[in-house]
Amino acid sequence: MNAAIVGASGYGGEILVKLLAAHPKVTLKAVTSRSKAGQPVSSVIPAMRGVLDDMLFENSDPAELAAREDIDVAFLALPHGAAAEYARHLVDAGKKVIDLSADFRIADPATYEEFYGAAHPDVELLARSQYVMPELSDASWKEKDLFACPGCYPTSILIPLLPLVKAGIVSQEHIVANSYSGTSGAGKQSKEAFSFCEVNESSKAYGVPKHRHLSEIEEQLSAAAGDKVIIQFNPHLAPMNRGIATTITVPSNGSTIEQLYSEWEKAYADKPFVCILPADTRPETKYVVGTNRVDISAVKDDRTGNFVITSAEDNLVKGASGQAIQILNLWQGWDETTGLI
């Protein structure tokens, strides 16, 4: 496949460049950034020295990109609202699109407007897109032209929780998810709040009680349950560069820890990027950073009747760019792990 990355100068875009440059079945044909246009990729992303020395960042013009005959698939690493314009041009030109933004993650335009504060930028194209969580989505998604890659926080919550909600192993009510993300989750910003002195040796909650990713989490859980699911989602900024650690507390509805693990084994027995840890082991971010893996485990608190479920992932890989490449691999019928660890 010949690929383009649109918006490649951010953290997620950089990871896409690194992974796709090393992917044995992908040829990277274009790397775009309006702010970096004309600059060598290897000077903006020094890790690519000796790998992409001859490639320059190109200007991000959607019509020009769509007109190119040497591009089969485009990865959009753009802010929400901006991605839809590119997706429209590219899909109309017959290209496949894997979107890492939020523009096509929410099926209901009204929900998108509620959480993102603006009308959906392309409702017609939204109907032609498909939200894809590789481990959980029905295989029919491969027939679409536009694939929406899940968000980082939702991945850390939906992977452990969705199969349990779908099977009725846990309650659909009184679910609380506390997540801690490294600062790269906020993107490349020069704001004071994300400076070293402000972030180092400190952790804080933010975006409560209605973080934007809550819309995606609740929509997917509700679809799985066949009923409206509302959860309490509390995201936190943690003093680390990368990774997400999530703790979910959910009433067990009388289910046993053995039933929970049995459901996980059924859901993920053949899924290479979900690692089910024993109940006495907690996932840690330092062991998943740099990988496309989600580590999960659970324990039952007999005193409260709750399950306490924990997960860890790399927000930039499994939470973004790695998952996008996993989608590409599955769509093409390649081994799911190609170019990933």
Short mmCIF file of C-alpha atoms in Angstrom, two decimals:
data_model
loop_
_atom_site.label_atom_id
_atom_site.label_comp_id
_atom_site.label_asym_id
_atom_site.label_seq_id
_atom_site.Cartn_x
_atom_site.Cartn_y
_atom_site.Cartn_z
CA MET A 1 0.00 0.00 0.00
CA ASN A 2 1.09 3.55 -0.72
CA ALA A 3 0.28 5.73 2.26
CA ALA A 4 0.07 9.39 3.22
CA ILE A 5 0.05 10.86 6.70
CA VAL A 6 -1.81 14.15 7.07
CA GLY A 7 -0.83 16.22 10.09
CA ALA A 8 2.35 14.32 10.85
CA SER A 9 4.13 16.83 13.07
CA GLY A 10 2.18 16.07 16.26
CA TYR A 11 3.00 13.29 18.69
CA GLY A 12 0.56 10.83 17.13
CA GLY A 13 1.73 11.77 13.64
CA GLU A 14 5.35 11.20 14.60
CA ILE A 15 4.55 7.70 15.82
CA LEU A 16 2.71 7.02 12.55
CA VAL A 17 5.77 8.14 10.58
CA LYS A 18 8.07 5.85 12.59
CA LEU A 19 5.80 2.83 12.35
CA LEU A 20 4.85 3.19 8.69
CA ALA A 21 8.44 3.88 7.63
CA ALA A 22 9.34 0.47 9.06
CA HIS A 23 6.20 -1.36 7.92
CA PRO A 24 7.16 -4.12 5.44
CA LYS A 25 4.01 -3.75 3.34
CA VAL A 26 3.68 0.05 3.24
CA THR A 27 5.47 2.68 1.17
CA LEU A 28 5.25 6.13 2.70
CA LYS A 29 4.56 8.52 -0.18
CA ALA A 30 3.59 11.76 1.55
CA VAL A 31 3.99 13.32 4.98
CA THR A 32 2.15 16.60 5.37
CA SER A 33 2.10 19.51 7.80
CA ARG A 34 1.17 23.10 7.06
CA SER A 35 3.48 24.42 9.76
CA LYS A 36 6.46 22.25 8.67
CA ALA A 37 5.99 22.30 4.88
CA GLY A 38 9.30 22.25 3.02
CA GLN A 39 11.32 20.99 5.97
CA PRO A 40 13.04 17.57 5.89
CA VAL A 41 11.14 14.94 7.85
CA SER A 42 14.38 13.82 9.48
CA SER A 43 15.07 17.29 10.85
CA VAL A 44 11.60 17.66 12.37
CA ILE A 45 11.56 14.04 13.58
CA PRO A 46 15.24 13.32 14.38
CA ALA A 47 14.50 9.64 14.99
CA MET A 48 14.07 9.37 11.20
CA ARG A 49 17.66 10.44 10.47
CA GLY A 50 19.14 7.98 8.00
CA VAL A 51 15.65 6.64 7.23
CA LEU A 52 13.68 9.48 5.63
CA ASP A 53 16.47 11.98 4.86
CA ASP A 54 15.15 12.62 1.34
CA MET A 55 11.51 13.16 2.31
CA LEU A 56 10.12 16.64 2.93
CA PHE A 57 6.99 17.69 4.73
CA GLU A 58 4.41 18.77 2.15
CA ASN A 59 1.68 21.37 2.41
CA SER A 60 -1.62 19.91 3.58
CA ASP A 61 -3.97 20.72 0.72
CA PRO A 62 -6.91 18.28 0.69
CA ALA A 63 -7.78 18.63 -3.00
CA GLU A 64 -4.18 18.20 -4.15
CA LEU A 65 -3.68 15.19 -1.90
CA ALA A 66 -6.88 13.56 -3.16
CA ALA A 67 -5.80 14.06 -6.78
CA ARG A 68 -2.57 12.11 -6.34
CA GLU A 69 -2.53 8.72 -8.02
CA ASP A 70 0.34 7.36 -5.92
CA ILE A 71 -1.66 7.28 -2.67
CA ASP A 72 -4.00 4.42 -1.73
CA VAL A 73 -4.68 5.15 1.92
CA ALA A 74 -4.42 8.28 4.05
CA PHE A 75 -4.03 8.50 7.80
CA LEU A 76 -5.51 11.68 9.27
CA ALA A 77 -3.70 12.83 12.42
CA LEU A 78 -5.59 16.12 12.65
CA PRO A 79 -7.68 17.97 15.25
CA HIS A 80 -11.41 17.26 15.30
CA GLY A 81 -13.26 19.47 12.85
CA ALA A 82 -10.31 19.64 10.47
CA ALA A 83 -10.21 15.96 9.55
CA ALA A 84 -13.65 15.88 7.90
CA GLU A 85 -12.63 18.22 5.07
CA TYR A 86 -9.70 16.00 4.14
CA ALA A 87 -11.77 12.85 4.51
CA ARG A 88 -14.40 14.20 2.12
CA HIS A 89 -11.89 14.95 -0.65
CA LEU A 90 -10.03 11.68 -0.20
CA VAL A 91 -13.06 9.40 -0.04
CA ASP A 92 -14.64 11.10 -3.06
CA ALA A 93 -11.39 10.44 -4.94
CA GLY A 94 -11.59 6.73 -4.13
CA LYS A 95 -8.98 6.67 -1.38
CA LYS A 96 -9.33 4.75 1.86
CA VAL A 97 -9.10 6.88 5.00
CA ILE A 98 -8.16 5.97 8.57
CA ASP A 99 -9.06 8.91 10.80
CA LEU A 100 -7.41 9.35 14.19
CA SER A 101 -9.50 12.40 15.09
CA ALA A 102 -12.93 12.44 16.74
CA ASP A 103 -14.85 13.50 13.62
CA PHE A 104 -16.20 10.04 12.80
CA ARG A 105 -16.08 8.27 16.17
CA ILE A 106 -19.59 9.31 17.24
CA ALA A 107 -22.45 7.84 15.21
CA ASP A 108 -25.07 10.30 16.49
CA PRO A 109 -24.52 13.85 15.13
CA ALA A 110 -26.50 15.30 18.04
CA THR A 111 -24.14 13.67 20.53
CA TYR A 112 -21.16 15.01 18.61
CA GLU A 113 -22.59 18.53 18.76
CA GLU A 114 -23.35 18.20 22.48
CA PHE A 115 -19.81 17.18 23.39
CA TYR A 116 -17.77 19.06 20.79
CA GLY A 117 -19.72 22.31 20.75
CA ALA A 118 -20.34 22.47 16.99
CA ALA A 119 -22.49 20.76 14.39
CA HIS A 120 -20.93 17.71 12.82
CA PRO A 121 -18.87 18.88 9.80
CA ASP A 122 -20.10 16.19 7.37
CA VAL A 123 -23.16 14.18 8.40
CA GLU A 124 -23.48 12.45 5.02
CA LEU A 125 -19.92 11.14 5.19
CA LEU A 126 -20.45 10.13 8.82
CA ALA A 127 -23.11 7.69 7.64
CA ARG A 128 -20.55 6.11 5.29
CA SER A 129 -17.87 5.73 7.97
CA GLN A 130 -17.27 2.96 10.50
CA TYR A 131 -15.95 3.09 14.05
CA VAL A 132 -13.43 0.28 14.35
CA MET A 133 -12.10 -1.24 17.55
CA PRO A 134 -10.10 -4.10 16.01
CA GLU A 135 -10.70 -6.60 18.81
CA LEU A 136 -14.43 -5.94 19.13
CA SER A 137 -15.91 -4.67 15.84
CA ASP A 138 -17.90 -6.87 13.49
CA ALA A 139 -15.90 -7.87 10.39
CA SER A 140 -18.34 -6.03 8.10
CA TRP A 141 -16.44 -2.79 8.81
CA LYS A 142 -13.91 -3.73 6.12
CA GLU A 143 -16.42 -2.87 3.41
CA LYS A 144 -16.38 0.83 4.30
CA ASP A 145 -14.10 3.54 2.87
CA LEU A 146 -13.59 5.57 6.05
CA PHE A 147 -12.49 4.04 9.34
CA ALA A 148 -12.63 5.92 12.64
CA CYS A 149 -9.86 4.96 15.05
CA PRO A 150 -10.95 4.86 18.73
CA GLY A 151 -9.69 7.42 21.21
CA CYS A 152 -6.98 6.67 23.75
CA TYR A 153 -9.11 6.84 26.90
CA PRO A 154 -12.02 4.90 25.33
CA THR A 155 -9.65 2.10 24.28
CA SER A 156 -8.40 1.69 27.86
CA ILE A 157 -11.98 1.46 29.13
CA LEU A 158 -13.86 -0.36 26.36
CA ILE A 159 -11.37 -3.20 25.91
CA PRO A 160 -11.82 -4.50 29.48
CA LEU A 161 -15.42 -3.37 30.05
CA LEU A 162 -17.42 -3.80 26.82
CA PRO A 163 -17.43 -7.63 26.64
CA LEU A 164 -18.57 -7.77 30.27
CA VAL A 165 -21.41 -5.31 29.73
CA LYS A 166 -22.46 -7.13 26.56
CA ALA A 167 -22.57 -10.47 28.36
CA GLY A 168 -24.39 -9.08 31.40
CA ILE A 169 -21.53 -10.09 33.70
CA VAL A 170 -21.51 -6.63 35.30
CA SER A 171 -24.01 -3.93 36.12
CA GLN A 172 -24.89 -1.26 33.58
CA GLU A 173 -25.19 1.27 36.41
CA HIS A 174 -22.82 2.85 38.93
CA ILE A 175 -19.75 2.37 36.73
CA VAL A 176 -16.81 4.62 37.62
CA ALA A 177 -13.68 4.86 35.45
CA ASN A 178 -10.63 6.78 36.66
CA SER A 179 -7.92 7.21 34.03
CA TYR A 180 -4.44 8.70 34.25
CA SER A 181 -2.75 9.86 31.04
CA GLY A 182 0.75 11.02 30.23
CA THR A 183 1.08 14.61 29.04
CA SER A 184 1.59 13.61 25.40
CA GLY A 185 -2.16 12.99 25.36
CA ALA A 186 -2.64 16.75 25.26
CA GLY A 187 -0.58 17.03 22.07
CA LYS A 188 2.21 19.48 21.38
CA GLN A 189 1.20 22.63 23.23
CA SER A 190 3.23 25.55 24.51
CA LYS A 191 0.68 26.42 27.19
CA GLU A 192 1.92 27.13 30.69
CA ALA A 193 -0.25 24.32 32.07
CA PHE A 194 1.83 21.76 30.17
CA SER A 195 5.27 23.17 30.96
CA PHE A 196 7.72 20.97 32.86
CA CYS A 197 7.46 22.86 36.14
CA GLU A 198 3.66 22.73 36.09
CA VAL A 199 3.38 19.04 35.22
CA ASN A 200 6.37 17.45 36.94
CA GLU A 201 5.73 15.96 40.40
CA SER A 202 2.02 16.71 40.12
CA SER A 203 -1.19 14.99 39.10
CA LYS A 204 -4.67 16.41 38.72
CA ALA A 205 -8.15 15.63 37.46
CA TYR A 206 -9.44 17.56 34.46
CA GLY A 207 -12.37 17.54 32.06
CA VAL A 208 -14.79 16.40 34.76
CA PRO A 209 -17.60 15.59 34.78
CA LYS A 210 -18.06 15.58 30.98
CA HIS A 211 -14.84 14.91 29.08
CA ARG A 212 -15.34 14.64 25.32
CA HIS A 213 -14.29 10.99 25.22
CA LEU A 214 -17.23 10.18 27.47
CA SER A 215 -19.52 10.45 24.43
CA GLU A 216 -17.63 7.71 22.60
CA ILE A 217 -17.40 5.46 25.66
CA GLU A 218 -21.11 5.66 26.47
CA GLU A 219 -22.22 5.25 22.86
CA GLN A 220 -20.21 2.04 22.44
CA LEU A 221 -21.24 0.60 25.80
CA SER A 222 -24.90 1.41 25.12
CA ALA A 223 -24.74 -0.31 21.73
CA ALA A 224 -23.22 -3.40 23.35
CA ALA A 225 -25.77 -3.47 26.17
CA GLY A 226 -28.78 -2.70 23.99
CA ASP A 227 -29.74 -0.03 26.50
CA LYS A 228 -28.52 3.38 27.64
CA VAL A 229 -25.34 3.11 29.70
CA ILE A 230 -24.13 6.12 31.69
CA ILE A 231 -20.79 6.05 33.48
CA GLN A 232 -18.74 8.36 35.66
CA PHE A 233 -15.50 9.08 33.80
CA ASN A 234 -12.72 10.93 35.63
CA PRO A 235 -9.60 11.62 33.53
CA HIS A 236 -6.37 12.76 35.18
CA LEU A 237 -3.11 14.24 33.95
CA ALA A 238 -0.17 12.23 35.25
CA PRO A 239 3.48 13.35 35.49
CA MET A 240 4.77 11.05 32.75
CA ASN A 241 5.29 11.40 29.02
CA ARG A 242 3.27 8.45 27.73
CA GLY A 243 0.82 5.83 28.86
CA ILE A 244 -2.69 5.51 30.25
CA ALA A 245 -3.57 3.66 33.45
CA THR A 246 -7.28 3.10 34.03
CA THR A 247 -9.15 1.74 37.06
CA ILE A 248 -12.81 0.81 36.59
CA THR A 249 -15.12 0.06 39.52
CA VAL A 250 -18.34 -1.70 38.55
CA PRO A 251 -20.93 -3.68 40.55
CA SER A 252 -20.53 -7.40 39.90
CA ASN A 253 -24.27 -8.21 39.85
CA GLY A 254 -23.39 -11.36 41.76
CA SER A 255 -20.97 -12.62 39.10
CA THR A 256 -17.75 -14.30 40.18
CA ILE A 257 -14.22 -13.35 39.20
CA GLU A 258 -14.03 -16.68 37.37
CA GLN A 259 -17.01 -15.69 35.22
CA LEU A 260 -15.36 -12.36 34.42
CA TYR A 261 -12.12 -13.98 33.34
CA SER A 262 -14.00 -16.61 31.34
CA GLU A 263 -15.73 -13.84 29.39
CA TRP A 264 -12.41 -12.12 28.72
CA GLU A 265 -10.88 -15.38 27.52
CA LYS A 266 -13.76 -15.89 25.09
CA ALA A 267 -13.44 -12.35 23.78
CA TYR A 268 -9.65 -12.15 23.52
CA ALA A 269 -8.26 -15.69 23.22
CA ASP A 270 -7.02 -15.04 19.67
CA LYS A 271 -6.34 -11.30 20.02
CA PRO A 272 -2.58 -10.68 20.08
CA PHE A 273 -2.72 -7.16 21.50
CA VAL A 274 -4.82 -7.85 24.60
CA CYS A 275 -2.85 -9.40 27.46
CA ILE A 276 -5.00 -10.79 30.29
CA LEU A 277 -3.02 -10.72 33.52
CA PRO A 278 -3.76 -12.81 36.63
CA ALA A 279 -6.07 -11.31 39.23
CA ASP A 280 -3.16 -10.69 41.60
CA THR A 281 -1.22 -8.64 39.04
CA ARG A 282 -1.86 -5.01 38.17
CA PRO A 283 -1.02 -3.59 34.71
CA GLU A 284 1.71 -0.93 34.62
CA THR A 285 2.25 1.73 31.99
CA LYS A 286 6.02 1.23 31.83
CA TYR A 287 5.54 -2.27 30.43
CA VAL A 288 3.22 -1.23 27.58
CA VAL A 289 4.83 2.02 26.40
CA GLY A 290 6.16 1.53 22.89
CA THR A 291 3.81 -1.39 22.21
CA ASN A 292 0.36 -1.81 20.69
CA ARG A 293 -0.72 -3.88 23.69
CA VAL A 294 -3.40 -3.40 26.34
CA ASP A 295 -2.76 -5.21 29.63
CA ILE A 296 -5.87 -5.92 31.72
CA SER A 297 -6.65 -7.59 35.03
CA ALA A 298 -9.47 -7.65 37.58
CA VAL A 299 -10.20 -8.51 41.17
CA LYS A 300 -13.49 -8.83 43.06
CA ASP A 301 -13.95 -6.92 46.27
CA ASP A 302 -16.23 -9.18 48.31
CA ARG A 303 -16.69 -6.42 50.87
CA THR A 304 -18.40 -4.08 48.36
CA GLY A 305 -19.52 -6.55 45.70
CA ASN A 306 -17.64 -4.58 43.05
CA PHE A 307 -15.18 -5.70 40.43
CA VAL A 308 -12.08 -3.51 40.29
CA ILE A 309 -10.73 -3.69 36.75
CA THR A 310 -7.42 -2.18 35.68
CA SER A 311 -5.80 -1.60 32.30
CA ALA A 312 -2.67 -0.01 30.87
CA GLU A 313 -1.75 1.07 27.35
CA ASP A 314 0.46 3.47 25.41
CA ASN A 315 -1.79 6.40 24.53
CA LEU A 316 0.21 7.13 21.36
CA VAL A 317 0.40 3.55 20.06
CA LYS A 318 -2.58 1.39 21.05
CA GLY A 319 -4.43 4.59 21.90
CA ALA A 320 -3.79 6.12 18.48
CA SER A 321 -1.23 5.35 15.76
CA GLY A 322 -0.58 1.68 16.44
CA GLN A 323 -4.28 0.92 16.49
CA ALA A 324 -4.67 2.77 13.18
CA ILE A 325 -2.02 0.51 11.63
CA GLN A 326 -3.70 -2.52 13.19
CA ILE A 327 -6.87 -1.46 11.35
CA LEU A 328 -4.89 -1.19 8.10
CA ASN A 329 -3.44 -4.67 8.59
CA LEU A 330 -6.82 -6.25 9.21
CA TRP A 331 -8.46 -4.40 6.34
CA GLN A 332 -5.79 -5.64 3.93
CA GLY A 333 -5.88 -9.20 5.23
CA TRP A 334 -2.31 -9.01 6.49
CA ASP A 335 -1.17 -10.50 9.76
CA GLU A 336 -2.61 -8.26 12.45
CA THR A 337 0.79 -7.75 14.07
CA THR A 338 2.63 -6.64 10.93
CA GLY A 339 4.82 -3.65 11.76
CA LEU A 340 3.70 -3.68 15.40
CA ILE A 341 4.81 -5.16 18.72
#
